[in-house]
XYZ file of C-alpha atoms in Angstrom:
719
model
C 3.006 -32.890 -5.682
C 6.101 -34.852 -6.700
C 8.378 -33.596 -9.478
C 8.523 -35.782 -12.585
C 11.884 -37.473 -12.921
C 11.598 -38.394 -16.617
C 11.236 -35.660 -19.271
C 9.569 -38.188 -21.584
C 6.685 -38.478 -19.131
C 6.281 -34.706 -19.112
C 6.032 -34.632 -22.916
C 3.365 -37.351 -22.932
C 1.298 -35.634 -20.232
C 1.555 -32.278 -22.021
C 0.312 -33.849 -25.245
C -2.629 -35.481 -23.464
C -3.615 -32.217 -21.764
C -3.358 -30.295 -25.054
C -5.601 -32.803 -26.817
C -8.087 -32.779 -23.951
C -8.329 -28.990 -23.996
C -8.760 -28.963 -27.761
C -11.609 -31.461 -27.546
C -13.260 -29.500 -24.663
C -13.284 -32.508 -22.340
C -11.754 -30.526 -19.441
C -14.062 -27.921 -17.874
C -12.740 -24.354 -17.316
C -11.456 -23.250 -13.898
C -14.684 -21.263 -13.426
C -18.009 -22.468 -14.744
C -21.270 -20.524 -14.489
C -24.166 -22.653 -13.225
C -27.942 -22.326 -13.283
C -29.033 -20.665 -10.060
C -31.868 -19.259 -7.959
C -33.306 -16.064 -9.442
C -31.377 -13.079 -8.134
C -28.258 -15.132 -7.322
C -25.072 -16.054 -9.178
C -23.628 -19.559 -8.974
C -20.173 -20.646 -10.105
C -18.084 -23.783 -9.915
C -14.364 -23.397 -9.234
C -11.487 -25.845 -9.576
C -13.905 -28.708 -10.246
C -14.674 -29.238 -6.539
C -16.010 -25.944 -5.129
C -19.274 -24.049 -5.675
C -20.072 -20.447 -4.765
C -23.589 -18.979 -4.575
C -23.770 -15.177 -4.260
C -27.112 -13.547 -3.402
C -27.155 -9.841 -2.642
C -30.037 -7.694 -1.420
C -32.789 -10.353 -1.370
C -35.954 -9.749 0.663
C -36.646 -13.150 2.223
C -39.125 -12.049 4.885
C -41.790 -14.544 3.857
C -39.817 -16.681 1.433
C -37.675 -19.799 1.861
C -33.930 -19.347 1.525
C -32.501 -19.812 -2.003
C -30.868 -23.176 -2.625
C -27.659 -23.880 -4.549
C -27.412 -26.245 -7.562
C -28.048 -29.935 -6.872
C -24.415 -30.830 -7.380
C -23.713 -28.979 -4.104
C -24.809 -32.128 -2.301
C -21.399 -33.646 -3.067
C -19.167 -30.579 -3.505
C -17.912 -28.048 -0.957
C -20.218 -25.042 -1.230
C -19.980 -21.429 -0.068
C -23.184 -19.382 0.247
C -23.218 -15.577 0.488
C -26.654 -14.252 1.519
C -25.762 -10.640 2.225
C -27.321 -7.161 2.487
C -30.891 -8.432 2.366
C -33.750 -9.078 4.767
C -34.035 -12.243 6.880
C -35.767 -11.165 10.117
C -35.191 -14.380 12.044
C -33.524 -17.771 11.963
C -35.783 -20.398 13.478
C -34.825 -24.013 14.075
C -36.239 -24.832 10.629
C -34.993 -21.887 8.548
C -31.669 -23.447 7.572
C -32.975 -27.026 7.238
C -33.200 -26.398 3.499
C -29.369 -26.559 3.449
C -29.030 -29.800 5.411
C -28.738 -31.916 2.267
C -25.941 -29.760 0.859
C -22.246 -29.670 1.695
C -22.195 -26.082 2.998
C -18.729 -25.234 4.366
C -19.047 -21.428 4.303
C -22.159 -19.373 5.114
C -22.324 -15.581 5.174
C -25.504 -13.929 6.486
C -23.906 -10.504 6.767
C -26.157 -7.442 7.114
C -29.581 -9.087 6.836
C -31.366 -7.249 9.697
C -31.600 -10.541 11.629
C -32.983 -9.875 15.106
C -33.706 -13.377 16.389
C -32.116 -16.841 16.225
C -33.290 -20.086 17.770
C -31.143 -22.443 19.794
C -30.743 -25.050 17.049
C -30.834 -22.695 14.061
C -27.419 -23.882 12.792
C -27.299 -27.465 14.072
C -28.428 -28.957 10.723
C -25.343 -27.660 8.837
C -23.150 -30.704 9.334
C -20.313 -29.434 7.110
C -20.193 -25.810 8.257
C -16.682 -24.475 8.944
C -17.066 -20.690 8.625
C -20.051 -18.535 9.643
C -20.384 -14.751 9.188
C -23.199 -13.055 11.160
C -21.690 -9.555 11.172
C -23.753 -6.360 10.901
C -26.998 -7.900 12.168
C -29.063 -6.931 15.230
C -29.383 -10.233 17.067
C -30.067 -9.854 20.782
C -27.171 -11.052 22.916
C -29.248 -13.685 24.702
C -30.507 -15.121 21.404
C -27.007 -15.147 19.954
C -25.655 -16.900 23.033
C -28.306 -19.626 22.727
C -27.588 -20.126 19.017
C -23.985 -21.078 19.881
C -25.461 -24.336 21.202
C -26.431 -25.391 17.680
C -23.184 -24.111 16.187
C -21.194 -26.347 18.526
C -22.826 -29.358 16.860
C -21.219 -28.413 13.537
C -17.505 -28.649 12.634
C -17.273 -24.843 12.830
C -13.787 -23.312 12.870
C -14.412 -19.592 12.318
C -17.161 -17.212 13.523
C -17.552 -13.526 12.616
C -19.810 -11.519 14.959
C -18.480 -8.045 14.176
C -20.479 -4.793 14.158
C -23.441 -6.247 16.089
C -23.482 -3.755 18.973
C -22.511 -6.431 21.492
C -21.760 -4.154 24.435
C -22.820 -6.279 27.427
C -21.189 -9.632 26.900
C -21.722 -11.866 29.923
C -19.063 -14.185 31.329
C -20.914 -17.277 30.052
C -21.589 -15.804 26.592
C -19.376 -18.331 24.746
C -19.860 -21.304 27.071
C -21.336 -23.503 24.299
C -18.188 -22.983 22.208
C -15.726 -23.830 24.948
C -14.691 -27.181 23.470
C -14.584 -26.233 19.771
C -11.026 -27.063 18.615
C -8.807 -24.621 16.681
C -11.452 -21.909 16.899
C -11.067 -18.509 15.185
C -13.206 -15.576 16.414
C -13.702 -12.216 14.675
C -15.173 -9.743 17.162
C -14.662 -6.257 15.646
C -16.423 -2.912 16.120
C -18.624 -3.942 19.052
C -17.564 -2.772 22.484
C -15.068 -0.527 24.260
C -14.350 -3.160 26.900
C -12.420 -6.409 26.679
C -14.694 -9.292 27.885
C -11.791 -11.258 29.279
C -13.781 -13.892 31.192
C -16.135 -14.533 28.283
C -13.327 -14.965 25.758
C -11.334 -17.242 28.061
C -14.271 -19.642 28.059
C -13.309 -20.563 24.479
C -10.579 -22.826 25.754
C -9.149 -23.862 22.394
C -9.362 -20.540 20.576
C -6.319 -20.145 18.317
C -7.143 -16.827 16.636
C -8.834 -13.655 17.911
C -9.508 -10.502 15.898
C -10.574 -7.773 18.339
C -9.951 -4.730 16.156
C -11.900 -1.497 15.998
C -13.424 -1.785 19.476
C -12.271 1.609 20.786
C -10.159 0.093 23.582
C -8.025 2.672 25.370
C -6.314 0.255 27.719
C -6.447 -3.425 28.581
C -5.560 -5.397 31.703
C -4.152 -8.820 30.848
C -2.908 -9.808 34.300
C -5.570 -12.499 34.701
C -5.595 -13.560 31.064
C -5.352 -17.220 30.092
C -5.097 -17.868 26.348
C -2.782 -20.841 26.206
C -3.880 -21.952 22.714
C -3.948 -18.502 21.121
C -1.620 -18.197 18.117
C -2.950 -15.079 16.367
C -4.162 -11.858 18.021
C -5.346 -8.680 16.287
C -5.889 -5.400 18.191
C -5.825 -3.093 15.137
C -7.723 0.211 15.044
C -8.284 0.616 18.767
C -7.178 3.604 20.841
C -4.263 2.341 22.919
C -1.998 5.103 24.189
C 0.710 2.645 25.178
C 1.482 -0.923 24.190
C -0.539 -3.566 26.146
C 1.424 -5.573 28.697
C 1.379 -9.150 27.381
C 3.928 -10.212 29.980
C 1.763 -9.467 33.010
C 0.685 -13.124 32.767
C 2.441 -16.110 31.251
C -0.427 -17.239 29.046
C 0.600 -16.023 25.586
C 3.396 -18.541 25.172
C 2.012 -19.876 21.874
C 1.323 -16.490 20.259
C 2.864 -16.306 16.789
C 1.026 -13.443 15.090
C 0.441 -10.122 16.880
C -1.043 -7.043 15.196
C -1.473 -3.769 17.098
C -1.748 -1.379 14.151
C -3.355 2.062 13.749
C -3.793 2.742 17.466
C -1.876 6.012 17.693
C 0.292 4.538 20.471
C 3.017 6.783 21.906
C 4.926 4.235 23.990
C 6.525 0.917 23.030
C 7.925 -0.820 26.112
C 9.982 -3.903 25.180
C 9.266 -5.438 28.593
C 5.595 -5.718 27.629
C 6.275 -8.198 24.801
C 9.665 -9.716 25.671
C 7.952 -12.898 26.935
C 6.459 -13.735 23.507
C 9.165 -16.248 22.653
C 7.207 -17.895 19.809
C 6.223 -14.640 18.078
C 6.986 -14.705 14.338
C 4.952 -11.785 12.915
C 4.800 -8.411 14.669
C 2.719 -5.610 13.072
C 2.998 -2.067 14.492
C 2.020 0.129 11.535
C 0.214 3.430 11.937
C 1.285 4.295 15.491
C 2.948 7.461 16.782
C 6.084 6.177 18.499
C 8.406 9.176 18.979
C 11.481 6.999 19.434
C 12.890 3.517 18.951
C 15.392 2.147 21.460
C 18.403 -0.075 20.902
C 17.602 -3.802 20.931
C 13.899 -3.017 20.697
C 13.159 -6.524 19.356
C 16.260 -8.518 20.286
C 14.480 -10.652 22.899
C 12.191 -12.412 20.359
C 14.070 -15.590 19.333
C 11.648 -16.701 16.602
C 10.692 -13.371 15.053
C 10.391 -13.551 11.268
C 8.660 -10.343 10.167
C 8.264 -6.837 11.650
C 6.163 -4.096 10.053
C 6.699 -0.622 11.494
C 5.420 1.853 8.904
C 3.142 4.904 8.577
C 4.339 6.711 11.707
C 2.971 10.028 10.352
C 6.225 11.980 10.898
C 5.979 11.337 14.654
C 9.291 9.487 15.046
C 12.255 11.750 15.792
C 14.798 9.450 17.502
C 16.099 6.123 16.191
C 18.914 4.543 18.189
C 21.575 2.074 17.137
C 20.691 -1.615 16.553
C 16.935 -1.162 16.919
C 16.204 -4.335 14.941
C 19.123 -6.325 16.334
C 17.973 -9.946 15.933
C 19.654 -12.757 14.030
C 16.328 -14.548 13.460
C 14.641 -11.623 11.690
C 13.983 -12.182 7.964
C 11.708 -9.307 6.900
C 11.464 -5.634 7.935
C 8.885 -3.198 6.565
C 9.968 0.308 7.611
C 8.181 2.279 4.889
C 6.285 5.574 4.544
C 7.804 7.011 7.709
C 9.424 10.113 6.134
C 12.470 9.613 8.339
C 15.573 11.597 7.350
C 18.432 9.102 7.277
C 21.102 11.629 8.096
C 19.814 13.596 11.054
C 21.754 13.352 14.299
C 18.845 11.640 16.055
C 18.746 8.809 13.475
C 21.573 6.316 13.936
C 22.718 4.842 10.620
C 23.424 1.497 12.330
C 19.730 0.883 12.925
C 19.938 -2.575 11.244
C 23.044 -3.732 13.067
C 22.728 -7.393 14.119
C 20.243 -8.387 11.386
C 22.542 -11.095 10.134
C 19.768 -13.150 8.494
C 17.662 -10.360 6.980
C 16.313 -11.221 3.522
C 13.736 -8.474 2.808
C 13.966 -4.780 3.662
C 11.340 -2.235 2.566
C 12.321 1.418 3.114
C 9.901 3.046 0.680
C 9.088 6.732 1.144
C 11.716 7.757 3.629
C 14.242 10.563 3.001
C 17.678 9.739 1.556
C 18.387 12.601 -0.843
C 21.247 13.962 1.302
C 22.673 10.589 2.412
C 26.336 10.058 1.457
C 28.168 6.949 0.248
C 29.838 6.423 3.624
C 26.486 6.678 5.410
C 24.956 4.137 3.027
C 27.873 1.822 3.798
C 27.188 2.151 7.520
C 23.474 1.507 6.959
C 23.694 -1.536 4.652
C 27.244 -2.850 5.007
C 26.372 -5.867 7.176
C 23.152 -6.940 5.413
C 24.925 -9.433 3.162
C 22.058 -11.967 3.297
C 19.567 -9.495 1.807
C 17.579 -10.829 -1.177
C 14.970 -8.087 -1.654
C 15.580 -4.357 -1.148
C 12.825 -1.782 -1.779
C 13.740 1.920 -1.706
C 11.165 3.709 -3.854
C 10.275 7.370 -3.420
C 13.310 8.185 -1.255
C 14.846 11.041 -3.252
C 17.998 9.001 -3.988
C 20.319 10.680 -6.498
C 22.581 7.711 -7.166
C 22.778 3.970 -6.604
C 24.951 3.414 -3.509
C 28.121 1.463 -4.209
C 27.613 -0.683 -1.092
C 24.446 -2.167 -2.616
C 26.046 -3.215 -5.898
C 29.358 -4.378 -4.395
C 28.454 -6.041 -1.073
C 24.779 -7.044 -1.263
C 25.464 -9.574 -3.987
C 22.697 -12.011 -2.985
C 19.935 -9.578 -3.877
C 17.495 -11.039 -6.400
C 15.032 -8.110 -6.481
C 16.069 -4.439 -6.282
C 13.432 -1.672 -6.388
C 14.648 1.928 -6.718
C 11.651 3.485 -8.492
C 10.417 7.071 -7.997
C 13.829 8.522 -7.164
C 16.165 11.052 -8.804
C 18.748 8.618 -10.192
C 20.108 10.015 -13.470
C 23.196 7.986 -14.265
C 23.798 4.252 -14.731
C 27.507 3.648 -15.046
C 28.825 0.672 -17.095
C 29.141 -2.572 -15.131
C 27.130 -1.118 -12.233
C 25.541 -4.494 -11.439
C 28.377 -6.832 -12.472
C 28.806 -8.179 -8.910
C 25.084 -8.796 -8.418
C 25.050 -12.192 -10.098
C 21.755 -13.233 -8.466
C 19.825 -10.151 -9.575
C 16.823 -11.047 -11.763
C 14.334 -8.231 -10.985
C 15.254 -4.547 -11.262
C 12.792 -1.670 -10.887
C 14.073 1.773 -11.922
C 10.871 3.379 -13.192
C 10.191 7.099 -12.801
C 13.750 8.265 -12.268
C 15.761 10.750 -14.361
C 17.651 8.275 -16.541
C 18.074 9.507 -20.122
C 20.639 7.092 -21.585
C 21.467 3.505 -20.657
C 24.747 1.967 -21.697
C 24.606 -1.617 -22.957
C 27.095 -2.624 -20.267
C 25.015 -1.017 -17.512
C 22.367 -3.738 -17.215
C 22.769 -7.513 -16.891
C 21.062 -9.392 -19.734
C 20.058 -12.145 -17.275
C 17.247 -10.000 -15.875
C 13.788 -11.594 -15.945
C 12.061 -8.349 -14.935
C 13.243 -4.838 -15.813
C 10.843 -1.941 -15.341
C 12.335 1.414 -16.366
C 9.244 3.220 -17.637
C 8.651 6.884 -16.852
C 12.268 7.980 -17.448
C 13.160 10.886 -19.811
C 14.876 8.772 -22.466
C 17.182 10.366 -25.014
C 16.385 8.384 -28.169
C 19.787 8.378 -29.849
C 21.745 5.587 -31.452
C 23.087 4.686 -28.006
C 19.638 3.280 -27.196
C 19.283 0.970 -30.208
C 20.355 -2.084 -28.208
C 17.685 -1.393 -25.559
C 14.903 -0.959 -28.150
C 15.944 -4.263 -29.783
C 15.787 -5.985 -26.398
C 12.324 -4.562 -25.730
C 11.079 -5.906 -29.066
C 12.485 -9.369 -28.370
C 11.365 -9.662 -24.726
C 8.487 -7.208 -24.045
C 7.355 -9.135 -20.926
C 10.717 -8.451 -19.309
C 9.867 -4.742 -19.430
C 6.317 -5.225 -18.165
C 4.809 -4.705 -21.615
C 1.838 -6.971 -22.325
C -0.096 -7.706 -25.515
C -2.733 -5.217 -24.404
C -0.122 -2.482 -24.366
C 0.277 -2.223 -20.600
C 3.181 0.130 -19.767
C 4.054 0.439 -23.471
C 2.953 4.072 -23.486
C 5.106 4.851 -20.458
C 8.315 4.229 -22.417
C 8.659 7.522 -24.297
C 11.371 9.675 -25.817
C 12.038 13.051 -24.228
C 14.730 14.080 -26.668
C 15.661 14.991 -29.365
C 12.742 17.341 -29.989
C 11.697 15.674 -33.251
C 11.160 12.399 -31.349
C 9.661 13.800 -28.156
C 6.644 11.711 -27.066
C 7.401 8.834 -29.438
C 7.118 5.374 -27.852
C 10.379 3.451 -27.729
C 8.753 0.475 -29.453
C 7.795 2.726 -32.384
C 11.339 3.964 -33.053
C 12.723 3.193 -36.502
C 16.413 2.858 -35.725
C 19.017 0.213 -36.452
C 22.734 -0.148 -35.848
C 23.418 0.124 -39.581
C 21.544 3.401 -40.000
C 23.250 4.817 -36.937
C 26.732 4.031 -38.348
C 26.031 5.284 -41.886
C 23.705 8.231 -41.409
C 25.773 10.625 -39.274
C 28.820 12.730 -39.872
C 30.907 12.281 -36.737
C 32.553 15.669 -36.998
C 29.305 17.578 -37.367
C 27.778 15.722 -34.435
C 30.820 16.391 -32.288
C 30.807 20.082 -33.159
C 27.073 20.381 -32.545
C 27.291 18.746 -29.153
C 30.272 20.894 -28.202
C 28.334 24.079 -28.974
C 25.332 22.782 -27.053
C 27.548 21.927 -24.101
C 28.988 25.445 -24.002
C 25.517 26.962 -24.202
C 24.327 24.614 -21.481
C 27.217 25.517 -19.184
C 26.730 29.244 -19.713
C 22.974 28.964 -19.243
C 23.414 26.717 -16.231
C 25.843 29.139 -14.621
C 23.460 32.048 -15.181
C 20.481 30.069 -13.900
C 22.429 28.980 -10.828
C 23.391 32.547 -10.036
C 19.793 33.753 -10.310
C 18.176 30.507 -9.198
C 16.160 32.028 -6.354
C 14.791 34.768 -8.612
C 13.794 32.153 -11.176
C 12.163 29.912 -8.577
C 10.215 32.850 -7.212
C 9.058 33.879 -10.696
C 7.995 30.308 -11.588
C 6.190 29.924 -8.288
C 4.250 33.164 -8.798
C 3.316 32.218 -12.371
C 2.208 28.727 -11.343
C 0.307 30.108 -8.348
C -1.517 32.602 -10.552
C -2.389 29.893 -13.078
C -3.619 27.521 -10.382
C -5.860 30.209 -8.976
C -7.448 30.703 -12.392
C -7.744 27.148 -13.676
C -8.596 25.254 -10.521
C -11.643 23.456 -11.942
C -11.570 20.393 -9.707
C -14.840 19.343 -8.177
C -14.944 19.046 -4.411
C -17.573 18.127 -1.907
C -16.560 21.059 0.299
C -15.115 24.494 -0.402
C -13.224 24.622 2.874
C -12.162 22.105 5.533
C -11.810 23.860 8.906
C -9.321 22.320 11.339
C -9.785 23.554 14.911
C -9.636 22.357 18.499
C -12.660 21.795 20.706
C -11.915 24.932 22.693
C -12.347 27.123 19.581
C -15.606 25.515 18.459
C -17.666 28.488 19.727
C -15.606 30.971 17.651
C -15.958 28.905 14.473
C -19.734 28.555 14.837
C -20.403 32.124 15.977
C -17.997 34.074 13.741
C -16.808 32.034 10.758
C -19.849 29.975 9.700
C -22.370 32.858 9.448
C -20.053 34.831 7.147
C -18.658 32.066 4.914
C -21.760 29.850 4.714
C -24.186 32.731 4.935
C -23.127 35.753 2.889
C -20.376 33.980 0.933
C -22.440 30.834 0.201
C -19.420 28.550 0.742
C -19.732 24.982 1.950
C -17.582 24.297 5.010
C -16.611 20.966 6.530
C -16.494 21.123 10.339
C -15.952 17.947 12.321
C -18.726 18.561 14.864
C -21.277 18.553 12.061
C -19.900 16.811 8.989
C -17.743 13.912 10.204
C -19.309 10.484 9.581
C -20.499 8.848 12.798
C -18.897 5.460 13.446
C -15.921 6.027 11.143
C -12.412 6.265 12.597
C -11.380 9.863 13.335
C -8.224 9.486 11.235
C -10.260 8.277 8.242
C -12.739 11.161 8.698
C -9.874 13.698 8.715
C -8.170 12.238 5.621
C -11.468 12.008 3.680
C -12.403 15.597 4.625
C -8.998 16.955 3.566
C -9.147 15.221 0.188
C -12.760 16.333 -0.404
C -12.066 20.044 0.242
C -10.816 22.701 -2.147
C -9.133 24.714 0.616
C -7.957 24.020 4.161
C -8.219 26.564 6.966
C -6.362 25.932 10.228
C -7.721 27.885 13.217
C -4.578 28.264 15.302
C -4.623 28.952 19.020
C -2.787 27.904 22.166
C -5.432 25.216 22.716
C -4.734 23.898 19.216
C -0.970 23.902 19.822
C -1.340 21.979 23.122
C -3.598 19.255 21.655
C -1.897 16.025 20.530
C -4.814 15.224 18.195
C -4.603 18.677 16.630
C -0.861 18.205 16.095
C -1.582 14.850 14.425
C -4.225 16.549 12.251
C -1.663 19.245 11.378
C 0.820 16.575 10.240
C -1.789 15.043 7.923
C -2.630 18.474 6.474
C 1.029 19.356 5.910
C 1.651 16.089 4.073
C -1.391 16.776 1.866
C -0.182 20.331 1.202
C 3.334 19.135 0.286
C 1.843 16.726 -2.258
C -0.814 19.068 -3.707
C 0.487 22.621 -3.358
C 0.900 25.367 -0.736
C -2.037 27.274 -2.277
C -4.451 24.906 -0.519
C -3.591 26.123 2.992
C -4.710 29.192 4.919
C -3.914 29.835 8.596
C -6.079 31.902 10.969
C -4.374 33.076 14.185
C -6.896 33.628 16.969
C -4.214 34.713 19.433
C -0.466 34.957 19.901
C 0.959 31.446 20.378
C 3.156 30.841 23.396
C 6.632 29.868 22.101
C 6.747 26.826 24.399
C 3.762 25.387 22.518
C 5.221 25.902 19.017
C 6.343 22.574 17.516
C 8.778 22.135 14.639
C 5.928 21.393 12.268
C 4.008 24.483 13.381
C 7.104 26.705 13.102
C 7.743 25.458 9.552
C 4.124 26.155 8.623
C 4.185 29.722 10.010
C 7.448 30.457 8.183
C 6.096 29.342 4.794
C 2.388 30.225 4.965
C 0.672 33.619 5.059
C -1.699 33.837 8.007
C -4.587 36.085 9.013
C -4.705 37.585 12.509
C -8.085 37.889 14.263
C -8.838 41.094 16.108
C -11.672 42.100 18.404
C -12.173 45.641 16.988
C -14.866 46.154 14.320
C -12.460 47.525 11.688
C -10.075 44.614 12.343
C -12.877 42.062 11.912
C -13.996 43.684 8.646
C -10.449 43.665 7.281
C -10.046 40.039 8.433
C -13.153 38.791 6.623
C -12.412 40.862 3.489
C -9.042 39.122 3.134
C -10.545 35.750 4.046
C -13.246 36.109 1.371
C -10.664 37.018 -1.269
C -8.448 34.047 -0.449
C -11.313 31.544 -0.387
C -13.244 32.673 -3.427
C -13.286 30.276 -6.369
C -14.996 30.703 -9.750
C -15.847 27.017 -9.757
C -17.521 26.729 -6.377
C -20.956 25.203 -6.213
C -23.688 27.712 -5.472
C -26.178 25.118 -4.288
C -27.834 24.745 -0.925
C -25.639 25.615 2.066
C -26.091 24.567 5.669
C -25.730 27.201 8.321
C -26.595 25.438 11.551
C -24.430 23.013 13.493
């Protein structure tokens, strides 16, 4: 769309559009249309129609048809979660007169399709057949009819396709720019079958439980996007064992739990622009890990679940790199194993996301080493990092930043003229810090977005200028007409204004100048300062006693008022080798005589769901967590990963949730850092083989697991 060169033209067009809207001659962006009973039909943007039909039983009925205007407009049909037993050559003929570009038949219990079932859809571009039960031979034959359409994308996920023959896709071999979604089907990679789709440009092969893959004979010369998310790779696949991925631009290998990242396995991907590695368990990152990718634009390497312990210098060294997402890794940016020059060589970096790492002990000089060379940065995100101040290197050297996010930290002071060098800054996010007072010279008035809600504001005359600004430009502060975020801007002091919304304050510059005796205020604040210093000194001297007292009071209160509702009373984390002990000793007592509801993975985990998702859901749905600790548990990588997830949950929700059972003395060579920290901070019960020891063990276990709010309903005892 060309930009108008004459402002007079813009005025005329605006007037015409205003008149047209007033006279209702222009239809809305979404218009509800008359539709088949049980369906919803809408028209979007004047040229597109959607028909949504959910849960229809069409066993002996013709398929529902869209409005007549669909004959000339692009139409998307969603026939999902119903019953359509078969697709004969005539079933879809009812749609031949319409301009159907998108058809979803997801989860309709389809078991049979004819050869020409789809050949009548002469406008079809996207087809979703996922979650049906079509026999592989029938599905293969139906590709013949699909090839007669202008199809570009096919989704055949979750169809239990486990025996894909080499000629499975032969009818689709000449379809240009083809995109295939083949998720949650098999634990093998049907290399020969997939290579038959000669012009395939995109392949999504996630969730197929692959443990390894041999790409030495691969030939995907047209492939531009490849997704291997949610498989079970232990190490990164070797894409350089053959020279057939030369056009690959987008590669996603997320949530595989990989332990090894060998740069030689992807160094040949010279056209790669987007590289996604989230949710893996890489213990270390080497220097120049990505330097051999000349066209790389974006790297996401987040959610490492506390597995990463070594980060070398210049890991991301690449002058082409524009965006790095290195968030939610809980990496301590000061430890000896973490080199502060990790971003050395990123001379073109524009976006850096470091959310939820650990910076609360990082010094000014270390920040300078970390960020000093990133002068091209435009967006910096550092929320939830425990930062206690805004590093000087950011405000003095990173002057091209337009968006700075420092929310959920411990920043308490904004000095005057802090951002005076950041002339391009137009978005600043400082919500949920510890800022009480903001000087008028602390913030640039050129900001288009300023979110500072959730801070403990001191509502004194020093804040009058800020309240006036909020009244004049509420959208700048994220406050909408509906009151969004308005109630998050509250006074914390003085006491007579505590809880009052900033927008409700009745203060003005005149009243502030005339209504206070300067001497009295000065004297009052001096006395308060002395009291504060004396109290602070006393509290610092006895800080550990105070912390212990507060912890015991809070623990006692939590034990009494824990009224949350949970699906399970206890989630039991154990290794496979201790399964017999859990079933024989723990379940009969806790689910039998104690009537507690336990979650054990052999019985209660959802079949078909990823193990990680099962663990997280079970932890969040349980009132207590019991870890059955043994040498087998300590030696298991999966158990260590499960322990990391539990410790993160405990840190966020309270130590009272966790109870440790020691089945045996743990060999010191098996004790990890995480396990040592847990044993030092958590009381544990020791199992004994003598009768009196077992009785004492279960008496203490019952006491620690009892809850006045537990459900006394039906309990399962068998596994």
